[in-house]
Coordinates of C-alpha atoms and ligand atoms in Angstrom, one line a residue:
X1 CA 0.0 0.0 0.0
X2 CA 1.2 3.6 -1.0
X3 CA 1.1 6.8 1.2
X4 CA 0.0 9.1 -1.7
X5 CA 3.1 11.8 -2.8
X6 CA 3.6 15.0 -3.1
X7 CA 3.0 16.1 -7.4
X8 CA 6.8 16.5 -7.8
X9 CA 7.5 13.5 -5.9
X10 CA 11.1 11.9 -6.4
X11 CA 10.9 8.3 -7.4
X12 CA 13.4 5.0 -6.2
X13 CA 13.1 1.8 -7.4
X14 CA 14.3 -0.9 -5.3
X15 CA 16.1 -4.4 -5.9
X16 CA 16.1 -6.9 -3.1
X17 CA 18.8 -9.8 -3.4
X18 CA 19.3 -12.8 -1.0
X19 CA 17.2 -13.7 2.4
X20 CA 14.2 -12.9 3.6
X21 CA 15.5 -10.6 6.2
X22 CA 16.8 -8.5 3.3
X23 CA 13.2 -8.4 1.8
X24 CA 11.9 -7.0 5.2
X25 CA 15.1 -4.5 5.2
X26 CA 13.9 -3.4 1.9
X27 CA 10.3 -3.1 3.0
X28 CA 11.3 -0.7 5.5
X29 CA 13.3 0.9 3.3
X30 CA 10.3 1.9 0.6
X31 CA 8.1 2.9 4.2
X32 CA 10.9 5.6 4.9
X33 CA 10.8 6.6 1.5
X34 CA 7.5 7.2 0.9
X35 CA 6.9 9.3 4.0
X36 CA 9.4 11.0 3.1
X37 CA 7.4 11.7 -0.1
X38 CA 9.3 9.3 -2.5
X39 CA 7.3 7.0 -4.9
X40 CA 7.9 4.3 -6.5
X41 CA 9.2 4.7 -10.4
X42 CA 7.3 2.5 -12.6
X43 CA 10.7 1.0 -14.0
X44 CA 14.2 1.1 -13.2
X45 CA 14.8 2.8 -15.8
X46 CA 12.8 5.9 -14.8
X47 CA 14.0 6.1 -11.0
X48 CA 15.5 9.2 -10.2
X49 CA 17.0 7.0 -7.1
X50 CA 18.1 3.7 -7.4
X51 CA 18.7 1.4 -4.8
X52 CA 20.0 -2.6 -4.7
X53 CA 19.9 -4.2 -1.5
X54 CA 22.4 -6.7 -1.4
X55 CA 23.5 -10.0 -0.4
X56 CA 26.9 -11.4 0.3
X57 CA 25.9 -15.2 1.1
X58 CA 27.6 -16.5 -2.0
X59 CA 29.6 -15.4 -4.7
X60 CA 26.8 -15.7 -7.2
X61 CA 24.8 -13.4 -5.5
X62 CA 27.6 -10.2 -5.8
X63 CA 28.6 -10.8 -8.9
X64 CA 24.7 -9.9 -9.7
X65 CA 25.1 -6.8 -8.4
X66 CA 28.8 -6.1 -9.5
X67 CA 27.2 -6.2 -13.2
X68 CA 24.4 -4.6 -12.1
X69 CA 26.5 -1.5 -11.2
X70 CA 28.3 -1.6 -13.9
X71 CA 25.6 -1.0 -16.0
X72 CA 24.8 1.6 -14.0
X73 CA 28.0 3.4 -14.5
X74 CA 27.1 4.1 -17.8
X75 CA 23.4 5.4 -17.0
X76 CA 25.4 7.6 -14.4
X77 CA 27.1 9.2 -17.3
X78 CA 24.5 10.8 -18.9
X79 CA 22.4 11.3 -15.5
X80 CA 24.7 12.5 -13.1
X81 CA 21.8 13.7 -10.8
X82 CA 20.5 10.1 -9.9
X83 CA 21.6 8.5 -7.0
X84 CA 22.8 5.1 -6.7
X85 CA 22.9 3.3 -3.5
X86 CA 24.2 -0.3 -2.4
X87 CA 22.4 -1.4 0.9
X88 CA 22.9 -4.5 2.5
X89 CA 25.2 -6.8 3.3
X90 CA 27.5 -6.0 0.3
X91 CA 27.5 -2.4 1.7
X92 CA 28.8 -3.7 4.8
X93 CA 31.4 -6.0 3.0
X94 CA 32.8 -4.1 0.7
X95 CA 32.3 -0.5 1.9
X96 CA 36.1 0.5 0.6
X97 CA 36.1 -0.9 -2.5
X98 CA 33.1 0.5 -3.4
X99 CA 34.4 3.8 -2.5
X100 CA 37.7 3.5 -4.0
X101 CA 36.7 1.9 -7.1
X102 CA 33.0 2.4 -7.8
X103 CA 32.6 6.3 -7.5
X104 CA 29.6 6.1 -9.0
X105 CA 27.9 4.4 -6.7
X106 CA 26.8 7.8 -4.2
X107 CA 25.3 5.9 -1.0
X108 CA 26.8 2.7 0.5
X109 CA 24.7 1.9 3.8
X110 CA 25.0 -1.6 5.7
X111 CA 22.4 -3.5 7.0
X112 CA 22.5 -2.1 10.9
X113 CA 21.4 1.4 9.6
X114 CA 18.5 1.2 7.4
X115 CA 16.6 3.2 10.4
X116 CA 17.4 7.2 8.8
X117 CA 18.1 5.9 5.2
X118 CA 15.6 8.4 3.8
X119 CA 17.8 11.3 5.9
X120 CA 20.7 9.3 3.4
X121 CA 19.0 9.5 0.5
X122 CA 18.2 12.9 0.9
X123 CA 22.2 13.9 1.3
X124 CA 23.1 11.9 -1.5
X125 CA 20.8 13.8 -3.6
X126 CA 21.4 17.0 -2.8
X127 CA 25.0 16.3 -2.6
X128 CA 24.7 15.0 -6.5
X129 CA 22.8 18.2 -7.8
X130 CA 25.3 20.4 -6.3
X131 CA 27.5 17.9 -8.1
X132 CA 26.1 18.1 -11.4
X133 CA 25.5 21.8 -10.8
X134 CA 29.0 23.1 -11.0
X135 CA 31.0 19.9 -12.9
X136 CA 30.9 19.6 -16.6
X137 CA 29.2 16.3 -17.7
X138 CA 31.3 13.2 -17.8
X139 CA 33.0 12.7 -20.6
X140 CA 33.7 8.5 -20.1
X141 CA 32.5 6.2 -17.5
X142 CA 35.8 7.2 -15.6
X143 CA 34.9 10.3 -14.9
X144 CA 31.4 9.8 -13.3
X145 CA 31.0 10.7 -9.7
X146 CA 29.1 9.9 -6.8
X147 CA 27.9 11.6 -3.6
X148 CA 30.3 9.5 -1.5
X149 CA 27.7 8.8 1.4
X150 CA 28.5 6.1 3.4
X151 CA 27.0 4.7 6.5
X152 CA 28.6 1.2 7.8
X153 CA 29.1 -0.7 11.1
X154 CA 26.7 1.2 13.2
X155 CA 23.8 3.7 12.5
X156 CA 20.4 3.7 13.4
X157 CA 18.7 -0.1 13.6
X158 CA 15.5 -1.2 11.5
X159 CA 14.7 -2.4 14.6
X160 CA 15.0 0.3 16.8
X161 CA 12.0 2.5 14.6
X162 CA 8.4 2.1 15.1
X163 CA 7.2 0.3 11.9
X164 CA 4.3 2.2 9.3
X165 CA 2.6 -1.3 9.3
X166 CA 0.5 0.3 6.1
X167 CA 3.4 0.1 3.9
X168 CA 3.6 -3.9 3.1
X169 CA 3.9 -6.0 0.0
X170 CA 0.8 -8.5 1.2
X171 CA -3.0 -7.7 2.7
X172 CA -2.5 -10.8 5.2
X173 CA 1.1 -11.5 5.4
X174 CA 3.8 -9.9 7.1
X175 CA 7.8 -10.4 8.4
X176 CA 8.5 -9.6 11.7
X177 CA 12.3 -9.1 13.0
X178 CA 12.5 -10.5 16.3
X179 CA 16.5 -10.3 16.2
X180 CA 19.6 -8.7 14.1
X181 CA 22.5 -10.5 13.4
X182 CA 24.4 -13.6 14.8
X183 CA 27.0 -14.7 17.2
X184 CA 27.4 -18.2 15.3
X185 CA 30.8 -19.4 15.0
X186 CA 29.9 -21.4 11.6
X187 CA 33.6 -21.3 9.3
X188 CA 31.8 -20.6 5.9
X189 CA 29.4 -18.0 6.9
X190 CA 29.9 -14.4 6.0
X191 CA 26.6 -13.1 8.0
X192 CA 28.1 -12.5 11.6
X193 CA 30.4 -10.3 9.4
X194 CA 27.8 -8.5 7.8
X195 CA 24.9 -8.2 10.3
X196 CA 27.4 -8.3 13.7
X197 CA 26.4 -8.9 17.3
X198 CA 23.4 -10.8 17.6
X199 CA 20.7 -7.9 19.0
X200 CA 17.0 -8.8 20.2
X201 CA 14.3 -6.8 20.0
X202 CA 12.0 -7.4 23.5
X203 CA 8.9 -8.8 23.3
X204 CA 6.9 -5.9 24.4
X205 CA 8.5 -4.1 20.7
X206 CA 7.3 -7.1 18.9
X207 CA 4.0 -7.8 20.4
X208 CA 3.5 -4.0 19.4
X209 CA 4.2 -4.2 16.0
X210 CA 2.3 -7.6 15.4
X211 CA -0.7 -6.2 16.8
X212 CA -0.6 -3.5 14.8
X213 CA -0.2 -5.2 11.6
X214 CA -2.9 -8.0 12.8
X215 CA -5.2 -5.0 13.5
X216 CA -4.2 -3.4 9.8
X217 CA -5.3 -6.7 8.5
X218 CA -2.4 -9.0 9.1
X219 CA -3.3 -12.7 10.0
X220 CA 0.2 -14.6 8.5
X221 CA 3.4 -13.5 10.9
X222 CA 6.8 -15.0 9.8
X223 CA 9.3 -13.8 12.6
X224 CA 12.8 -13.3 11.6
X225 CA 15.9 -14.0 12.9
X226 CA 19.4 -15.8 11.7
X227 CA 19.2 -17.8 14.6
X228 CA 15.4 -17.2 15.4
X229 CA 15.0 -19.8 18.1
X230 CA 18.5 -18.3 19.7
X231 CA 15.9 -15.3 20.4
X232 CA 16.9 -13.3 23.6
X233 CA 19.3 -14.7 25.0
X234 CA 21.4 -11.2 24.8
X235 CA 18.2 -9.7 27.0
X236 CA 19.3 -11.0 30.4
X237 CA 17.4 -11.1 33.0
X238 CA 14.2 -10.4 30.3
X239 CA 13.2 -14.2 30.0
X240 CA 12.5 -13.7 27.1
X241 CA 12.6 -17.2 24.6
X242 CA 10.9 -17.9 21.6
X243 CA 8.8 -20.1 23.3
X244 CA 7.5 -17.2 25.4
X245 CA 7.4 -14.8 22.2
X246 CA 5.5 -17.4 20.6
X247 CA 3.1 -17.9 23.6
X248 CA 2.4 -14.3 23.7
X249 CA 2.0 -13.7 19.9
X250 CA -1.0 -16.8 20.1
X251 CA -2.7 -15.1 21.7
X252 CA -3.6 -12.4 19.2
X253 CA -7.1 -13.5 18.3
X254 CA -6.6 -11.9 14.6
X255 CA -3.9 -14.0 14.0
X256 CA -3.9 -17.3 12.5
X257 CA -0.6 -18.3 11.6
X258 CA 2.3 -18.0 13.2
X259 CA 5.7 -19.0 11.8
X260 CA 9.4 -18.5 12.2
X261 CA 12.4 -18.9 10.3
X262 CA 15.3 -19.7 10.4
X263 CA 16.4 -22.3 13.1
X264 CA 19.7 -23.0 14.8
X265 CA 20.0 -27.1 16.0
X266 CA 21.6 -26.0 18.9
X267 CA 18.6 -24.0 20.6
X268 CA 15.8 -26.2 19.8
X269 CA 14.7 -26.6 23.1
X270 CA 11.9 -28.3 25.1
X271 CA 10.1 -25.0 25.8
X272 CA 10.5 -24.4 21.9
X273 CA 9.2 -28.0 20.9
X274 CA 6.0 -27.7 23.6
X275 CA 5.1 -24.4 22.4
X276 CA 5.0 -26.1 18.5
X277 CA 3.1 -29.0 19.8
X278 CA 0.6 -27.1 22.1
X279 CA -0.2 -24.3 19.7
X280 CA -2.4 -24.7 17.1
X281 CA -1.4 -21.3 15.2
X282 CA 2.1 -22.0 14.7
X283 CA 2.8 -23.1 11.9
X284 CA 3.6 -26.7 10.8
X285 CA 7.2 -26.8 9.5
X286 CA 10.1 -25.9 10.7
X287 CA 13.5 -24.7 8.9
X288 CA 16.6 -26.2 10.9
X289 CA 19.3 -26.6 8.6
X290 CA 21.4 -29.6 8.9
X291 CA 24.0 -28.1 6.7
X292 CA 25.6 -31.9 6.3
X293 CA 25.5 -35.5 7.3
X294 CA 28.8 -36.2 8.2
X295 CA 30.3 -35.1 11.6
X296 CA 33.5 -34.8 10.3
X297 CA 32.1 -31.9 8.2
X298 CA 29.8 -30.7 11.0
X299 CA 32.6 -30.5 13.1
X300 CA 35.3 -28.4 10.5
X301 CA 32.5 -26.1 9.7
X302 CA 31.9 -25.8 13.6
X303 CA 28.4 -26.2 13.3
X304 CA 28.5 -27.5 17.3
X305 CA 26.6 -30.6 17.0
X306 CA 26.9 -34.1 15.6
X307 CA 24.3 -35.7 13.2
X308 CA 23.3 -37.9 16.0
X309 CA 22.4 -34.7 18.0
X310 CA 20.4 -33.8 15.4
X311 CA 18.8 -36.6 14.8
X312 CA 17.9 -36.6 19.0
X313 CA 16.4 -33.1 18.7
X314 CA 14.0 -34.2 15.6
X315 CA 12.9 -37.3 17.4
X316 CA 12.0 -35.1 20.5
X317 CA 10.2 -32.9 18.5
X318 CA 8.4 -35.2 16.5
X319 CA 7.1 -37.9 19.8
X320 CA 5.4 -34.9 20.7
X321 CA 4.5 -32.5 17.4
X322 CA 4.5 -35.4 14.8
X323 CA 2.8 -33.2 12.2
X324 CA 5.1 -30.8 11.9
X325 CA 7.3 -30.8 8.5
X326 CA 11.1 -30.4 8.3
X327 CA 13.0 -28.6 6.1
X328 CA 16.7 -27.7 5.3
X329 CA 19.5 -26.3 3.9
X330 CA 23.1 -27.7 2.7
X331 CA 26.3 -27.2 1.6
X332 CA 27.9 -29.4 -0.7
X333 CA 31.7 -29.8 -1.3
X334 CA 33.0 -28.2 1.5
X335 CA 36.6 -28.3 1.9
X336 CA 37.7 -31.9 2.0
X337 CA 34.2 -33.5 1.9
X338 CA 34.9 -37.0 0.6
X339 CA 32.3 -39.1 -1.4
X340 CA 32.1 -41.0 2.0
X341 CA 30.5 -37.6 3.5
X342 CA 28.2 -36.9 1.0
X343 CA 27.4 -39.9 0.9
X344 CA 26.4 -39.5 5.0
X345 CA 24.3 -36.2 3.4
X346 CA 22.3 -38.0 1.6
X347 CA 21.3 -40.9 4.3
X348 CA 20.6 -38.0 6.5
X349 CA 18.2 -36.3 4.0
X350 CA 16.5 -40.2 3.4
X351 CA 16.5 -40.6 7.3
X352 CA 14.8 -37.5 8.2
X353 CA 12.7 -37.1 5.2
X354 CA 12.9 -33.3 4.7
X355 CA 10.0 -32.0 2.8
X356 CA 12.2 -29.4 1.4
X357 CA 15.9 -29.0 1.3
X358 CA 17.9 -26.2 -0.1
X359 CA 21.0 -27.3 -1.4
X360 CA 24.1 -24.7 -2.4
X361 CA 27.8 -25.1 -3.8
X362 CA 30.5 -24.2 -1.1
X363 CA 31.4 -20.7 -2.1
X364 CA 34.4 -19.9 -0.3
X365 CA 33.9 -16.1 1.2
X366 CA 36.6 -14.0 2.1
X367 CA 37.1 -13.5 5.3
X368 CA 35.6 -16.1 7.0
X369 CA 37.4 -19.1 9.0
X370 CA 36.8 -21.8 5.8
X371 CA 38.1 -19.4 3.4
X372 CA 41.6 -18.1 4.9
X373 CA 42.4 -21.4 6.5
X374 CA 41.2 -24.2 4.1
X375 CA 41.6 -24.9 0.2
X376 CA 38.5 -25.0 -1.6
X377 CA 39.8 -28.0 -2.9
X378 CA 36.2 -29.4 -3.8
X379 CA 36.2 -29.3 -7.5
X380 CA 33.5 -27.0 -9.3
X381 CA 32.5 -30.8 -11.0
X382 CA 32.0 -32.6 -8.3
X383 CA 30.7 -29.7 -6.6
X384 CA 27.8 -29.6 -9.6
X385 CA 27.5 -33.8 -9.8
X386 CA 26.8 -33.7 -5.8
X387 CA 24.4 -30.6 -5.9
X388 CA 22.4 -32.5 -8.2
X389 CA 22.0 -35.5 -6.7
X390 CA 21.4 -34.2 -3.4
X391 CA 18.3 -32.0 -4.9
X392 CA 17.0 -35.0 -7.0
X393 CA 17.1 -37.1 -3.7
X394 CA 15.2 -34.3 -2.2
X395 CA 12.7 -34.3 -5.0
X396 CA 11.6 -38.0 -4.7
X397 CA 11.4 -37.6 -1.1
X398 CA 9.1 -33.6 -1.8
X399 CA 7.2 -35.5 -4.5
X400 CA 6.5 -38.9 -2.3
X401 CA 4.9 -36.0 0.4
X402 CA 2.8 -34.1 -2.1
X403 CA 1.7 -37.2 -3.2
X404 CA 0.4 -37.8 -0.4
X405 CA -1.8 -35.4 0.0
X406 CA -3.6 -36.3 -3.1
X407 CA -7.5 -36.4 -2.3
X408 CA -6.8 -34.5 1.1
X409 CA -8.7 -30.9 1.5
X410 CA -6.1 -28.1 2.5
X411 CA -6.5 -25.2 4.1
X412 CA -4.5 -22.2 1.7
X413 CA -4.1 -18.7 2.5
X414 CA -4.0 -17.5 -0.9
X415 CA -1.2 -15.1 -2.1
X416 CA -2.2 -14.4 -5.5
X417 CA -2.2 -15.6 -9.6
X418 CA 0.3 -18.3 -10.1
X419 CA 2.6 -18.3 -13.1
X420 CA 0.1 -20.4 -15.0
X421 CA -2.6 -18.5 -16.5
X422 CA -5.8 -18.9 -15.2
X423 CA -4.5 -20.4 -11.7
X424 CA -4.0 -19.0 -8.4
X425 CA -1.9 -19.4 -5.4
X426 CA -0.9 -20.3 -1.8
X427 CA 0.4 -21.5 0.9
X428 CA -0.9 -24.6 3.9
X429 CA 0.3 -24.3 7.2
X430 CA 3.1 -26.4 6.4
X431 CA 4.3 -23.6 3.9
X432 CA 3.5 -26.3 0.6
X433 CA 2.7 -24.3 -2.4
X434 CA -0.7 -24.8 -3.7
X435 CA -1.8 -23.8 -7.2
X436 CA -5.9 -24.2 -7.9
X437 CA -7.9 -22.8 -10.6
X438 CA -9.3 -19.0 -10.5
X439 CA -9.1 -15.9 -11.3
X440 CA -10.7 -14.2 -8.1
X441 CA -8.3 -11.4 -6.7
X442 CA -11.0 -11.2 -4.4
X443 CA -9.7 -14.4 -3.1
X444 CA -6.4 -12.8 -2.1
X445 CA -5.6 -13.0 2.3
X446 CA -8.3 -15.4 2.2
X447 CA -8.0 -18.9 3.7
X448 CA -9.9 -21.3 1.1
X449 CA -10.4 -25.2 1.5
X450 CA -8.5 -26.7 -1.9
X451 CA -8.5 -30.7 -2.6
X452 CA -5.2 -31.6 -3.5
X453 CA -5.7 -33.8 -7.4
X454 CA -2.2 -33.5 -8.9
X455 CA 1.5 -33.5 -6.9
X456 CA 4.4 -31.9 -8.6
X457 CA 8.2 -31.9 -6.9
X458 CA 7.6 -28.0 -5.2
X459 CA 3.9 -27.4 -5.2
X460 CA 0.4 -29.5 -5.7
X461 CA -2.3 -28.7 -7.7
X462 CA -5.7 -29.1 -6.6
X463 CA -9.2 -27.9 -6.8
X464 CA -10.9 -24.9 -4.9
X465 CA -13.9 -25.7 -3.4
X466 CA -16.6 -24.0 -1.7
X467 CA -16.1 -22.8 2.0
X468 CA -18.7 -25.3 3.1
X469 CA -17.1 -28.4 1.6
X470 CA -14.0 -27.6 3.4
X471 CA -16.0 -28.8 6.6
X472 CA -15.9 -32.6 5.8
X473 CA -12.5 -34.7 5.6
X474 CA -10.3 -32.4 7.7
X475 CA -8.8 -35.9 9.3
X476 CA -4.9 -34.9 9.0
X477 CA -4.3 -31.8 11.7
X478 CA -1.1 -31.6 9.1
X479 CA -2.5 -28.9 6.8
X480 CA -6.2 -29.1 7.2
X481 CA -9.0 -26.6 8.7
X482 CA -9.0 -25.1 12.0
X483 CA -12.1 -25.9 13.4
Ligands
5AD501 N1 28.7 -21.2 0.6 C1 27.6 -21.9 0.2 N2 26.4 -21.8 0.9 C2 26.4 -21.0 2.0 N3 25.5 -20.8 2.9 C3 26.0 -19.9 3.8 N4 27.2 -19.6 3.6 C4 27.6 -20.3 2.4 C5 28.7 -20.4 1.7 N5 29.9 -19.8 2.0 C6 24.2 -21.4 2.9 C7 23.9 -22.2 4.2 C8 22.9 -21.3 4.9 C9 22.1 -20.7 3.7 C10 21.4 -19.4 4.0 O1 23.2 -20.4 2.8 O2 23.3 -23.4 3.8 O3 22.0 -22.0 5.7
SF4_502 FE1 22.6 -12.6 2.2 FE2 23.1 -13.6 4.6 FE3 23.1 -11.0 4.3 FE4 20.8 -12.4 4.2 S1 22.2 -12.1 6.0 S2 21.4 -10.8 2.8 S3 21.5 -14.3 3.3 S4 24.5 -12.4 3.4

């Protein structure tokens, strides 16, 4: 939803890269924008400001961006009033080569400090105009120059500003942080680098803000945190756990759903698995990456527990919440992973039957532990030959779920038109994409019974029937009605 602009409104447009903490960044991003009278330009192409909020995760993901701003060099040239800004973690990352070497780029601002960016915006324009006010016009792409704005490290939080709830991508869903960065000692990870010192908001600022967006229409909350279920444990004295936070959130009577991502093995705790089991809002799957199946991988990338440790914490969860779904993340080729401990991946992935994995090539990040201390001595072959078996492994064991389901009724919260023409889409409890026939947008933040017909490796396909008809066969608590 838009806060309506002044006539001569400046426009931004916007690219969000990487997790889905970035695409909550960037939502507060647009809500400082647009009070601050920005609006959105219809295409890139036609922002006077444009923005890319960045990841740094993999190498794949920068070298998006790094063509991205090349490009952008050139548009620069000819534009020397627009501003260009790099948020994010790549802000954070590579805040001096992107002053030394991209001058174009006017406003680098990490992801700590997203709380004033419009006051950054602002300076980078102004600074640009008196810029292109008194230079000549760039002759080549070497000459270009930027506002040199740069806020890293520190800054005003996300977290710390009390949240326009109006300005959100979805009528009924919403991201809410519950916590910034992470104190995880994992060897490949770039993200304690990026985000620093794990910092939790307390539950009173979160209740707040969710009862806000469930009285603005909200009835979908996916809390956020790299380590969500390590939630305050920096708020001594506060006792303040997820489980708590969860507890307290249930009882919003607008809400309906309630889900959290992304899991740490280490702190799923008894509280954590009672409050799944006992509450009926929270949402049915949970995202606890196992990273690998070998414990002499688990151990190099210092993940802090062994498979069997794992495997312990599942079983607990499962004697008493056996509905709920797992699902995961991995890295293959890892320095020195041997067939042998891939081979231990993909038992792991059979044993636990994840209902979704994501799987990703080691991509050595400088910096980090794995990266200055080991070889990445994985080839990019065997790297490619392990990444596909592990995801078609994953697919029989996704398909085998969904096919489950077939002739079950589902309960979807519908998000809007699928890719096929003619369908629409959404999401069960247990966060399985649903496509059914219709063209309703009225249907849109509306929870609709669907009978599954058709299962495909990342979705099913069923039909939408009519709220009545929902009633009957709700027999598996796993995705059906609430009564
Ligand atoms: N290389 C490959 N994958 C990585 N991840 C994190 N760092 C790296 C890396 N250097 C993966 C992990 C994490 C997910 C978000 O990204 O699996 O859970
Ligand atoms: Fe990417 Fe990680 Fe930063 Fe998210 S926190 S944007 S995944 S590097």
């Amino acid at each position: 939803m838009l806060l309506r602009p002044p006539m001569t409104a400046p426009t931004y447009h916007l690219t969000s890269y990487g997790c889905q903490m970035n695409k909550l960044d960037s939502e507060l991003v647009e809500s400082r924008l647009q009070q601050r009278g920005y609006r959105p330009a219809p295409q890139e192409g036609a922002a006077d400001v444009v923005l890319l909020n960045t990841c740094s995760v993999r190498q794949h993901a920068e070298d998006r961006v790094w063509s991205k701003l090349g490009k952008l060099r050139q548009r620069k040239r000819t534009e020397p009033g627009l501003v260009v800004g790099v948020l994010g973690c790549m802000a954070q990352e590579h805040k001096r080569y992107l002053l030394a070497r991209m001058p174009h780029v006017d406003l680098v601002v990490g992801p700590s400090a997203f709380g004033d960016i419009d006051d950054q915006v602002e300076v980078a324009r102004k600074k640009n105009l008196e810029l292109a006010a008194t230079r000549e016009p760039a002759k080549t792409k070497h000459q270009v120059a930027g506002a040199g704005v740069v806020v890293v490290d520190q800054g005003v939080s996300g977290d710390r500003i009390v949240r326009d709830v109006r300005v959100r991508p979805h009528r009924s869903q919403a991201f809410v942080s519950v916590m910034r960065g992470c104190n995880m000692p994992c060897t490949y990870c770039i993200v304690p680098t990026t985000r620093g010192d794990e910092v939790s908001r307390t539950i009173a600022e979160i209740t707040d803000e969710a009862q806000r967006l469930c009285d603005d229409g909200v009835t979908e909350i996916t809390l956020l945190g790299q380590t969500v279920n390590a939630y305050g444990r920096d708020l001594t004295g506060q006792d303040a756990t997820l489980a708590r936070l969860l507890r307290e959130l249930h009882a919003i009577p607008a809400l309906r759903r309630l889900a959290f991502i992304t899991s740490h093995p280490n702190f799923l705790s008894a509280d954590l698995i009672d409050a799944m089991a006992e509450l009926p809002k929270v949402a049915r799957y949970l995202h606890l990456p196992a990273q690998s199946g070998s414990n002499t991988v688990l151990k190099a990338m210092r993940r802090g527990y062994t498979v069997e440790r794992y495997l312990a914490r599942v079983e607990q969860l499962l004697a008493k919440a056996p509905d709920i779904e797992l699902h995961s993340d991995f890295i293959v080729g890892y320095p020195g992973e041997t067939d042998d401990d891939f081979a231990q991946t993909v038992a792991l992935v059979r044993r636990v039957g994840f209902a979704q994995s994501y799987v990703f090539k080691y991509s050595p990040r400088p910096g980090t532990v794995a990266a200055e201390q080991l070889s990445d001595d994985v080839p990019e072959a065997v790297k490619e030959t392990r990444n596909q078996e592990l995801l078609a492994v994953q697919g029989e064991l996704s398909v085998a779920k969904n096919r489950a389901l077939v002739g079950q009724i589902v309960e979807v919260l519908v998000e809007g038109d699928s890719k096929v023409d003619g369908r629409m889409s959404g999401r069960t409890a247990h966060h399985r994409l649903v496509h059914f026939t219709s063209t309703d947008a009225e249907l849109i933040g509306r929870y609709v019974p669907v009978r599954v017909t058709q299962a495909l490796a990342h979705s099913v396909v069923g039909d939408l029937l009519a709220d009545s008809e929902g009633q009957e066969g709700a027999h598996d608590r796993a995705e059906v009605l609430h009564p």
